[in-house]
């Protein structure tokens, strides 16, 4: 089937005055199949235009499942988000480890995330919604974030041990933190349920002004048989639909198979 491609509403409209219906229609005509993190009031419009509602943010990313004291409140909040996603036809809810606190011990934080997410994953599966734990950089965009390495997120997903929780592998964030994207994707491929793109550094277009070989990553994913969503989450330098069309083309005709 190959990858399905989406775009992040927040990044493609950041700092721009857009007319939602026209923008979504143009994105669909450009070849996008889904939209991420779209305000709920626009979901019916997106669906009318043939766009899938791909991801919803589950909770504040600074306050996550690494803190057992937050579990009760987070579980209630994320369950409500799951229910809203299921009712509105959204496919996945994004969850976070949260910012480090105390001594920041990774082992205890992984165990807390596993314990906290287990019941929420069960609720999501019963609702037909997936959970995605996102990998974020703590160097530039999210200081203090604990799930800032692939191995941390992988330990959580393995610990939960359910197909209802996968990694949201964000190549932009992981390029800033650890690089070695191709080998890391191969090593953790069975845990990855979603991929985000953006140029690094700068979170701009997928072009030759940034350091990730996205065409090579596209070829690798194709070679590995990846058939989940690739979501473009960059802030275009110029006209956003043109930038989206260029990014879609990278994954429509992947090269550099590994």
PDB file of C-alpha atoms in Angstrom:
ATOM      1  CA  UNK A   1       0.000   0.000   0.000  1.00  0.00           C
ATOM      2  CA  UNK A   2       2.879   2.394   0.726  1.00  0.00           C
ATOM      3  CA  UNK A   3       2.914   5.395   2.987  1.00  0.00           C
ATOM      4  CA  UNK A   4       0.017   7.742   3.483  1.00  0.00           C
ATOM      5  CA  UNK A   5       0.955  11.400   3.788  1.00  0.00           C
ATOM      6  CA  UNK A   6      -0.454  14.122   6.005  1.00  0.00           C
ATOM      7  CA  UNK A   7       0.495  17.605   7.151  1.00  0.00           C
ATOM      8  CA  UNK A   8       0.405  19.386  10.487  1.00  0.00           C
ATOM      9  CA  UNK A   9      -2.141  22.174  10.533  1.00  0.00           C
ATOM     10  CA  UNK A  10      -0.248  24.243  13.101  1.00  0.00           C
ATOM     11  CA  UNK A  11       3.051  24.334  11.195  1.00  0.00           C
ATOM     12  CA  UNK A  12       1.645  25.013   7.728  1.00  0.00           C
ATOM     13  CA  UNK A  13      -0.556  27.837   8.988  1.00  0.00           C
ATOM     14  CA  UNK A  14       1.873  29.303  11.558  1.00  0.00           C
ATOM     15  CA  UNK A  15       1.941  33.083  11.278  1.00  0.00           C
ATOM     16  CA  UNK A  16      -0.393  33.065   8.278  1.00  0.00           C
ATOM     17  CA  UNK A  17      -3.934  34.235   7.728  1.00  0.00           C
ATOM     18  CA  UNK A  18      -5.636  31.316   6.008  1.00  0.00           C
ATOM     19  CA  UNK A  19      -9.197  30.584   4.991  1.00  0.00           C
ATOM     20  CA  UNK A  20      -9.650  27.039   6.361  1.00  0.00           C
ATOM     21  CA  UNK A  21     -11.872  25.607   3.619  1.00  0.00           C
ATOM     22  CA  UNK A  22      -9.687  26.933   0.831  1.00  0.00           C
ATOM     23  CA  UNK A  23      -6.468  25.846   2.490  1.00  0.00           C
ATOM     24  CA  UNK A  24      -7.675  22.322   3.249  1.00  0.00           C
ATOM     25  CA  UNK A  25      -9.038  21.976  -0.281  1.00  0.00           C
ATOM     26  CA  UNK A  26      -5.728  23.101  -1.755  1.00  0.00           C
ATOM     27  CA  UNK A  27      -3.813  20.667   0.459  1.00  0.00           C
ATOM     28  CA  UNK A  28      -6.058  17.799  -0.628  1.00  0.00           C
ATOM     29  CA  UNK A  29      -5.652  18.746  -4.290  1.00  0.00           C
ATOM     30  CA  UNK A  30      -1.876  18.846  -3.769  1.00  0.00           C
ATOM     31  CA  UNK A  31      -2.025  15.187  -2.766  1.00  0.00           C
ATOM     32  CA  UNK A  32      -2.233  15.201   1.027  1.00  0.00           C
ATOM     33  CA  UNK A  33      -4.390  12.381   2.353  1.00  0.00           C
ATOM     34  CA  UNK A  34      -4.700  13.553   5.945  1.00  0.00           C
ATOM     35  CA  UNK A  35      -4.259  16.430   8.365  1.00  0.00           C
ATOM     36  CA  UNK A  36      -2.841  16.433  11.873  1.00  0.00           C
ATOM     37  CA  UNK A  37      -3.582  18.429  15.006  1.00  0.00           C
ATOM     38  CA  UNK A  38      -6.494  20.160  13.294  1.00  0.00           C
ATOM     39  CA  UNK A  39      -8.910  22.121  15.514  1.00  0.00           C
ATOM     40  CA  UNK A  40     -11.921  19.913  16.172  1.00  0.00           C
ATOM     41  CA  UNK A  41     -14.377  22.394  14.708  1.00  0.00           C
ATOM     42  CA  UNK A  42     -12.713  21.880  11.303  1.00  0.00           C
ATOM     43  CA  UNK A  43     -12.865  18.068  11.334  1.00  0.00           C
ATOM     44  CA  UNK A  44     -16.181  17.819   9.449  1.00  0.00           C
ATOM     45  CA  UNK A  45     -14.860  20.160   6.756  1.00  0.00           C
ATOM     46  CA  UNK A  46     -11.653  18.151   6.355  1.00  0.00           C
ATOM     47  CA  UNK A  47     -13.576  14.902   6.084  1.00  0.00           C
ATOM     48  CA  UNK A  48     -15.882  16.401   3.434  1.00  0.00           C
ATOM     49  CA  UNK A  49     -12.759  17.191   1.411  1.00  0.00           C
ATOM     50  CA  UNK A  50     -11.532  13.607   1.695  1.00  0.00           C
ATOM     51  CA  UNK A  51      -8.839  14.251   4.311  1.00  0.00           C
ATOM     52  CA  UNK A  52      -8.353  11.829   7.205  1.00  0.00           C
ATOM     53  CA  UNK A  53      -8.072  13.263  10.717  1.00  0.00           C
ATOM     54  CA  UNK A  54      -4.802  11.598  11.597  1.00  0.00           C
ATOM     55  CA  UNK A  55      -3.552  12.782  15.009  1.00  0.00           C
ATOM     56  CA  UNK A  56      -4.816  14.692  18.028  1.00  0.00           C
ATOM     57  CA  UNK A  57      -2.628  15.996  20.852  1.00  0.00           C
ATOM     58  CA  UNK A  58      -3.576  14.147  24.031  1.00  0.00           C
ATOM     59  CA  UNK A  59      -2.336  16.499  26.759  1.00  0.00           C
ATOM     60  CA  UNK A  60       0.245  19.182  27.610  1.00  0.00           C
ATOM     61  CA  UNK A  61       3.621  17.833  26.590  1.00  0.00           C
ATOM     62  CA  UNK A  62       5.383  19.265  29.640  1.00  0.00           C
ATOM     63  CA  UNK A  63       3.171  17.295  32.052  1.00  0.00           C
ATOM     64  CA  UNK A  64       3.398  13.642  31.169  1.00  0.00           C
ATOM     65  CA  UNK A  65       3.281  10.061  32.304  1.00  0.00           C
ATOM     66  CA  UNK A  66       6.787  10.063  33.793  1.00  0.00           C
ATOM     67  CA  UNK A  67       5.276  11.461  37.021  1.00  0.00           C
ATOM     68  CA  UNK A  68       3.109   8.959  38.924  1.00  0.00           C
ATOM     69  CA  UNK A  69       1.444  11.833  40.782  1.00  0.00           C
ATOM     70  CA  UNK A  70      -0.106  12.935  37.466  1.00  0.00           C
ATOM     71  CA  UNK A  71      -1.407   9.522  36.412  1.00  0.00           C
ATOM     72  CA  UNK A  72      -4.976   9.811  37.660  1.00  0.00           C
ATOM     73  CA  UNK A  73      -5.559  13.220  36.130  1.00  0.00           C
ATOM     74  CA  UNK A  74      -3.785  12.375  32.889  1.00  0.00           C
ATOM     75  CA  UNK A  75      -5.683   9.128  32.457  1.00  0.00           C
ATOM     76  CA  UNK A  76      -9.006  10.918  32.813  1.00  0.00           C
ATOM     77  CA  UNK A  77      -7.958  13.679  30.438  1.00  0.00           C
ATOM     78  CA  UNK A  78      -6.514  11.370  27.778  1.00  0.00           C
ATOM     79  CA  UNK A  79      -9.518   9.033  27.971  1.00  0.00           C
ATOM     80  CA  UNK A  80     -11.779  11.991  27.202  1.00  0.00           C
ATOM     81  CA  UNK A  81      -9.501  12.935  24.286  1.00  0.00           C
ATOM     82  CA  UNK A  82      -9.662   9.347  23.018  1.00  0.00           C
ATOM     83  CA  UNK A  83     -13.450   9.384  23.209  1.00  0.00           C
ATOM     84  CA  UNK A  84     -13.595  12.668  21.292  1.00  0.00           C
ATOM     85  CA  UNK A  85     -11.175  11.298  18.700  1.00  0.00           C
ATOM     86  CA  UNK A  86     -13.234   8.133  18.264  1.00  0.00           C
ATOM     87  CA  UNK A  87     -16.450  10.108  17.935  1.00  0.00           C
ATOM     88  CA  UNK A  88     -14.909  12.508  15.416  1.00  0.00           C
ATOM     89  CA  UNK A  89     -13.112   9.870  13.381  1.00  0.00           C
ATOM     90  CA  UNK A  90      -9.541  10.765  14.375  1.00  0.00           C
ATOM     91  CA  UNK A  91      -7.108   7.873  14.154  1.00  0.00           C
ATOM     92  CA  UNK A  92      -4.487   8.501  16.849  1.00  0.00           C
ATOM     93  CA  UNK A  93      -3.816  10.436  20.048  1.00  0.00           C
ATOM     94  CA  UNK A  94      -0.301  11.671  20.837  1.00  0.00           C
ATOM     95  CA  UNK A  95       1.016  11.245  24.392  1.00  0.00           C
ATOM     96  CA  UNK A  96       4.193  12.432  26.094  1.00  0.00           C
ATOM     97  CA  UNK A  97       6.571  11.427  28.862  1.00  0.00           C
ATOM     98  CA  UNK A  98       6.725  15.001  30.142  1.00  0.00           C
ATOM     99  CA  UNK A  99       9.547  17.149  31.482  1.00  0.00           C
ATOM    100  CA  UNK A 100      12.174  15.715  33.802  1.00  0.00           C
ATOM    101  CA  UNK A 101      11.667  16.334  37.511  1.00  0.00           C
ATOM    102  CA  UNK A 102      13.503  15.405  40.704  1.00  0.00           C
ATOM    103  CA  UNK A 103      16.684  13.506  39.876  1.00  0.00           C
ATOM    104  CA  UNK A 104      15.358  12.779  36.364  1.00  0.00           C
ATOM    105  CA  UNK A 105      16.196   9.077  36.529  1.00  0.00           C
ATOM    106  CA  UNK A 106      15.302   7.501  33.166  1.00  0.00           C
ATOM    107  CA  UNK A 107      14.683   4.016  34.553  1.00  0.00           C
ATOM    108  CA  UNK A 108      12.073   5.220  37.030  1.00  0.00           C
ATOM    109  CA  UNK A 109      10.533   7.470  34.373  1.00  0.00           C
ATOM    110  CA  UNK A 110      10.191   4.597  31.895  1.00  0.00           C
ATOM    111  CA  UNK A 111       8.563   2.428  34.565  1.00  0.00           C
ATOM    112  CA  UNK A 112       6.162   5.256  35.459  1.00  0.00           C
ATOM    113  CA  UNK A 113       5.203   5.759  31.803  1.00  0.00           C
ATOM    114  CA  UNK A 114       4.551   2.033  31.384  1.00  0.00           C
ATOM    115  CA  UNK A 115       2.399   1.933  34.499  1.00  0.00           C
ATOM    116  CA  UNK A 116       0.511   5.095  33.645  1.00  0.00           C
ATOM    117  CA  UNK A 117      -0.152   4.342  29.991  1.00  0.00           C
ATOM    118  CA  UNK A 118      -1.283   0.726  30.311  1.00  0.00           C
ATOM    119  CA  UNK A 119      -4.928   1.391  31.202  1.00  0.00           C
ATOM    120  CA  UNK A 120      -5.117   4.268  28.714  1.00  0.00           C
ATOM    121  CA  UNK A 121      -3.864   2.043  25.900  1.00  0.00           C
ATOM    122  CA  UNK A 122      -6.569  -0.481  26.765  1.00  0.00           C
ATOM    123  CA  UNK A 123      -9.188   2.280  26.569  1.00  0.00           C
ATOM    124  CA  UNK A 124      -7.821   3.460  23.223  1.00  0.00           C
ATOM    125  CA  UNK A 125      -7.877  -0.031  21.743  1.00  0.00           C
ATOM    126  CA  UNK A 126     -11.452  -0.498  22.857  1.00  0.00           C
ATOM    127  CA  UNK A 127     -12.320   2.760  21.108  1.00  0.00           C
ATOM    128  CA  UNK A 128     -10.507   1.948  17.869  1.00  0.00           C
ATOM    129  CA  UNK A 129      -7.909   4.682  18.436  1.00  0.00           C
ATOM    130  CA  UNK A 130      -4.128   4.306  18.563  1.00  0.00           C
ATOM    131  CA  UNK A 131      -1.760   6.007  20.995  1.00  0.00           C
ATOM    132  CA  UNK A 132       1.557   7.426  19.801  1.00  0.00           C
ATOM    133  CA  UNK A 133       4.400   8.400  22.142  1.00  0.00           C
ATOM    134  CA  UNK A 134       6.310  11.229  20.520  1.00  0.00           C
ATOM    135  CA  UNK A 135      10.076  11.621  20.584  1.00  0.00           C
ATOM    136  CA  UNK A 136      11.006  15.291  21.127  1.00  0.00           C
ATOM    137  CA  UNK A 137      14.233  17.250  21.255  1.00  0.00           C
ATOM    138  CA  UNK A 138      15.223  18.843  24.567  1.00  0.00           C
ATOM    139  CA  UNK A 139      18.045  20.845  22.997  1.00  0.00           C
ATOM    140  CA  UNK A 140      16.087  23.562  21.170  1.00  0.00           C
ATOM    141  CA  UNK A 141      12.310  23.287  21.208  1.00  0.00           C
ATOM    142  CA  UNK A 142      11.377  21.437  24.397  1.00  0.00           C
ATOM    143  CA  UNK A 143      13.934  22.002  27.164  1.00  0.00           C
ATOM    144  CA  UNK A 144      13.587  19.442  29.944  1.00  0.00           C
ATOM    145  CA  UNK A 145      11.602  16.896  27.904  1.00  0.00           C
ATOM    146  CA  UNK A 146      12.516  13.388  29.077  1.00  0.00           C
ATOM    147  CA  UNK A 147      11.528  11.338  26.028  1.00  0.00           C
ATOM    148  CA  UNK A 148      14.302  12.942  23.994  1.00  0.00           C
ATOM    149  CA  UNK A 149      16.019   9.771  22.758  1.00  0.00           C
ATOM    150  CA  UNK A 150      14.676   6.892  20.705  1.00  0.00           C
ATOM    151  CA  UNK A 151      15.748   4.350  23.315  1.00  0.00           C
ATOM    152  CA  UNK A 152      13.630   5.977  26.036  1.00  0.00           C
ATOM    153  CA  UNK A 153      10.485   5.824  23.919  1.00  0.00           C
ATOM    154  CA  UNK A 154      11.323   2.316  22.724  1.00  0.00           C
ATOM    155  CA  UNK A 155      11.608   1.070  26.306  1.00  0.00           C
ATOM    156  CA  UNK A 156       8.174   2.507  27.095  1.00  0.00           C
ATOM    157  CA  UNK A 157       6.543   0.938  24.037  1.00  0.00           C
ATOM    158  CA  UNK A 158       8.195  -2.426  24.713  1.00  0.00           C
ATOM    159  CA  UNK A 159       7.211  -2.203  28.371  1.00  0.00           C
ATOM    160  CA  UNK A 160       3.547  -1.587  27.586  1.00  0.00           C
ATOM    161  CA  UNK A 161       3.707  -4.418  25.061  1.00  0.00           C
ATOM    162  CA  UNK A 162       0.541  -3.556  23.158  1.00  0.00           C
ATOM    163  CA  UNK A 163      -0.045  -2.823  19.458  1.00  0.00           C
ATOM    164  CA  UNK A 164      -2.186   0.065  20.691  1.00  0.00           C
ATOM    165  CA  UNK A 165       0.935   2.097  21.596  1.00  0.00           C
ATOM    166  CA  UNK A 166       3.636   2.903  19.056  1.00  0.00           C
ATOM    167  CA  UNK A 167       6.421   5.444  18.652  1.00  0.00           C
ATOM    168  CA  UNK A 168       5.899   8.686  16.817  1.00  0.00           C
ATOM    169  CA  UNK A 169       9.364   8.903  15.291  1.00  0.00           C
ATOM    170  CA  UNK A 170      10.097  12.557  14.542  1.00  0.00           C
ATOM    171  CA  UNK A 171      13.163  12.797  12.338  1.00  0.00           C
ATOM    172  CA  UNK A 172      13.650  16.505  12.973  1.00  0.00           C
ATOM    173  CA  UNK A 173      13.734  16.073  16.744  1.00  0.00           C
ATOM    174  CA  UNK A 174      15.946  12.994  16.631  1.00  0.00           C
ATOM    175  CA  UNK A 175      18.411  14.546  14.187  1.00  0.00           C
ATOM    176  CA  UNK A 176      19.011  17.293  16.751  1.00  0.00           C
ATOM    177  CA  UNK A 177      19.413  14.823  19.611  1.00  0.00           C
ATOM    178  CA  UNK A 178      21.172  11.754  18.208  1.00  0.00           C
ATOM    179  CA  UNK A 179      21.389  11.678  14.408  1.00  0.00           C
ATOM    180  CA  UNK A 180      21.987   8.209  12.885  1.00  0.00           C
ATOM    181  CA  UNK A 181      18.382   8.198  11.653  1.00  0.00           C
ATOM    182  CA  UNK A 182      18.528   5.343   9.168  1.00  0.00           C
ATOM    183  CA  UNK A 183      20.144   2.830  11.486  1.00  0.00           C
ATOM    184  CA  UNK A 184      17.850   3.846  14.351  1.00  0.00           C
ATOM    185  CA  UNK A 185      14.733   3.444  12.200  1.00  0.00           C
ATOM    186  CA  UNK A 186      15.894  -0.023  11.122  1.00  0.00           C
ATOM    187  CA  UNK A 187      16.626  -1.087  14.705  1.00  0.00           C
ATOM    188  CA  UNK A 188      13.241   0.089  16.001  1.00  0.00           C
ATOM    189  CA  UNK A 189      11.096  -0.378  12.933  1.00  0.00           C
ATOM    190  CA  UNK A 190       8.522  -2.674  14.544  1.00  0.00           C
ATOM    191  CA  UNK A 191       7.886  -0.053  17.248  1.00  0.00           C
ATOM    192  CA  UNK A 192       7.285   2.890  14.867  1.00  0.00           C
ATOM    193  CA  UNK A 193       3.660   3.706  14.121  1.00  0.00           C
ATOM    194  CA  UNK A 194       4.013   7.210  12.702  1.00  0.00           C
ATOM    195  CA  UNK A 195       6.762   9.416  11.244  1.00  0.00           C
ATOM    196  CA  UNK A 196       7.086  13.201  11.310  1.00  0.00           C
ATOM    197  CA  UNK A 197       9.312  15.163   8.949  1.00  0.00           C
ATOM    198  CA  UNK A 198      10.943  18.584   8.966  1.00  0.00           C
ATOM    199  CA  UNK A 199      14.265  19.962   7.877  1.00  0.00           C
ATOM    200  CA  UNK A 200      16.964  20.097  10.537  1.00  0.00           C
ATOM    201  CA  UNK A 201      18.047  22.427  11.880  1.00  0.00           C
ATOM    202  CA  UNK A 202      15.316  25.041  11.652  1.00  0.00           C
ATOM    203  CA  UNK A 203      12.190  22.919  11.065  1.00  0.00           C
ATOM    204  CA  UNK A 204      11.889  24.170   7.500  1.00  0.00           C
ATOM    205  CA  UNK A 205      11.272  22.608   4.074  1.00  0.00           C
ATOM    206  CA  UNK A 206      12.599  19.203   3.023  1.00  0.00           C
ATOM    207  CA  UNK A 207      15.206  20.690   0.685  1.00  0.00           C
ATOM    208  CA  UNK A 208      18.976  20.913   0.292  1.00  0.00           C
ATOM    209  CA  UNK A 209      19.256  23.765   2.789  1.00  0.00           C
ATOM    210  CA  UNK A 210      19.037  21.317   5.697  1.00  0.00           C
ATOM    211  CA  UNK A 211      21.039  18.260   6.716  1.00  0.00           C
ATOM    212  CA  UNK A 212      18.615  15.283   6.640  1.00  0.00           C
ATOM    213  CA  UNK A 213      18.516  13.236   3.435  1.00  0.00           C
ATOM    214  CA  UNK A 214      14.745  12.862   3.458  1.00  0.00           C
ATOM    215  CA  UNK A 215      14.727  11.163   0.060  1.00  0.00           C
ATOM    216  CA  UNK A 216      17.030   8.534   1.528  1.00  0.00           C
ATOM    217  CA  UNK A 217      14.753   8.125   4.566  1.00  0.00           C
ATOM    218  CA  UNK A 218      11.767   7.779   2.215  1.00  0.00           C
ATOM    219  CA  UNK A 219      13.594   5.066   0.309  1.00  0.00           C
ATOM    220  CA  UNK A 220      14.480   3.248   3.525  1.00  0.00           C
ATOM    221  CA  UNK A 221      10.878   3.291   4.747  1.00  0.00           C
ATOM    222  CA  UNK A 222       9.711   2.014   1.373  1.00  0.00           C
ATOM    223  CA  UNK A 223      12.330  -0.754   1.468  1.00  0.00           C
ATOM    224  CA  UNK A 224      11.243  -1.780   4.974  1.00  0.00           C
ATOM    225  CA  UNK A 225       7.590  -1.928   3.914  1.00  0.00           C
ATOM    226  CA  UNK A 226       6.395   0.979   6.050  1.00  0.00           C
ATOM    227  CA  UNK A 227       2.676   1.541   5.416  1.00  0.00           C
ATOM    228  CA  UNK A 228       1.683   4.004   8.138  1.00  0.00           C
ATOM    229  CA  UNK A 229       1.423   7.795   8.045  1.00  0.00           C
ATOM    230  CA  UNK A 230       4.235  10.193   7.242  1.00  0.00           C
ATOM    231  CA  UNK A 231       3.239  13.605   8.557  1.00  0.00           C
ATOM    232  CA  UNK A 232       4.991  16.744   7.346  1.00  0.00           C
ATOM    233  CA  UNK A 233       5.456  19.042  10.340  1.00  0.00           C
ATOM    234  CA  UNK A 234       7.655  21.828   9.061  1.00  0.00           C
ATOM    235  CA  UNK A 235       7.142  25.574   8.768  1.00  0.00           C
ATOM    236  CA  UNK A 236       7.391  26.487   5.070  1.00  0.00           C
ATOM    237  CA  UNK A 237       9.713  29.301   4.087  1.00  0.00           C
ATOM    238  CA  UNK A 238       7.481  30.359   1.228  1.00  0.00           C
ATOM    239  CA  UNK A 239       4.049  29.503  -0.131  1.00  0.00           C
ATOM    240  CA  UNK A 240       2.836  26.589   2.024  1.00  0.00           C
ATOM    241  CA  UNK A 241       0.949  24.534  -0.575  1.00  0.00           C
ATOM    242  CA  UNK A 242       3.937  24.602  -2.910  1.00  0.00           C
ATOM    243  CA  UNK A 243       6.169  23.478  -0.023  1.00  0.00           C
ATOM    244  CA  UNK A 244       3.718  20.717   0.859  1.00  0.00           C
ATOM    245  CA  UNK A 245       3.613  19.522  -2.761  1.00  0.00           C
ATOM    246  CA  UNK A 246       7.427  19.328  -2.828  1.00  0.00           C
ATOM    247  CA  UNK A 247       7.492  17.324   0.425  1.00  0.00           C
ATOM    248  CA  UNK A 248       4.801  14.934  -0.781  1.00  0.00           C
ATOM    249  CA  UNK A 249       6.842  14.258  -3.910  1.00  0.00           C
ATOM    250  CA  UNK A 250       9.824  13.125  -1.806  1.00  0.00           C
ATOM    251  CA  UNK A 251       7.778  10.256  -0.406  1.00  0.00           C
ATOM    252  CA  UNK A 252       5.711   9.605  -3.518  1.00  0.00           C
ATOM    253  CA  UNK A 253       8.834   8.627  -5.450  1.00  0.00           C
ATOM    254  CA  UNK A 254      11.350   7.540  -2.813  1.00  0.00           C
ATOM    255  CA  UNK A 255      14.929   6.961  -3.835  1.00  0.00           C
ATOM    256  CA  UNK A 256      18.104   5.782  -2.228  1.00  0.00           C
ATOM    257  CA  UNK A 257      16.773   2.472  -0.947  1.00  0.00           C
ATOM    258  CA  UNK A 258      18.911   0.983   1.779  1.00  0.00           C
TER     259      UNK A 258
END
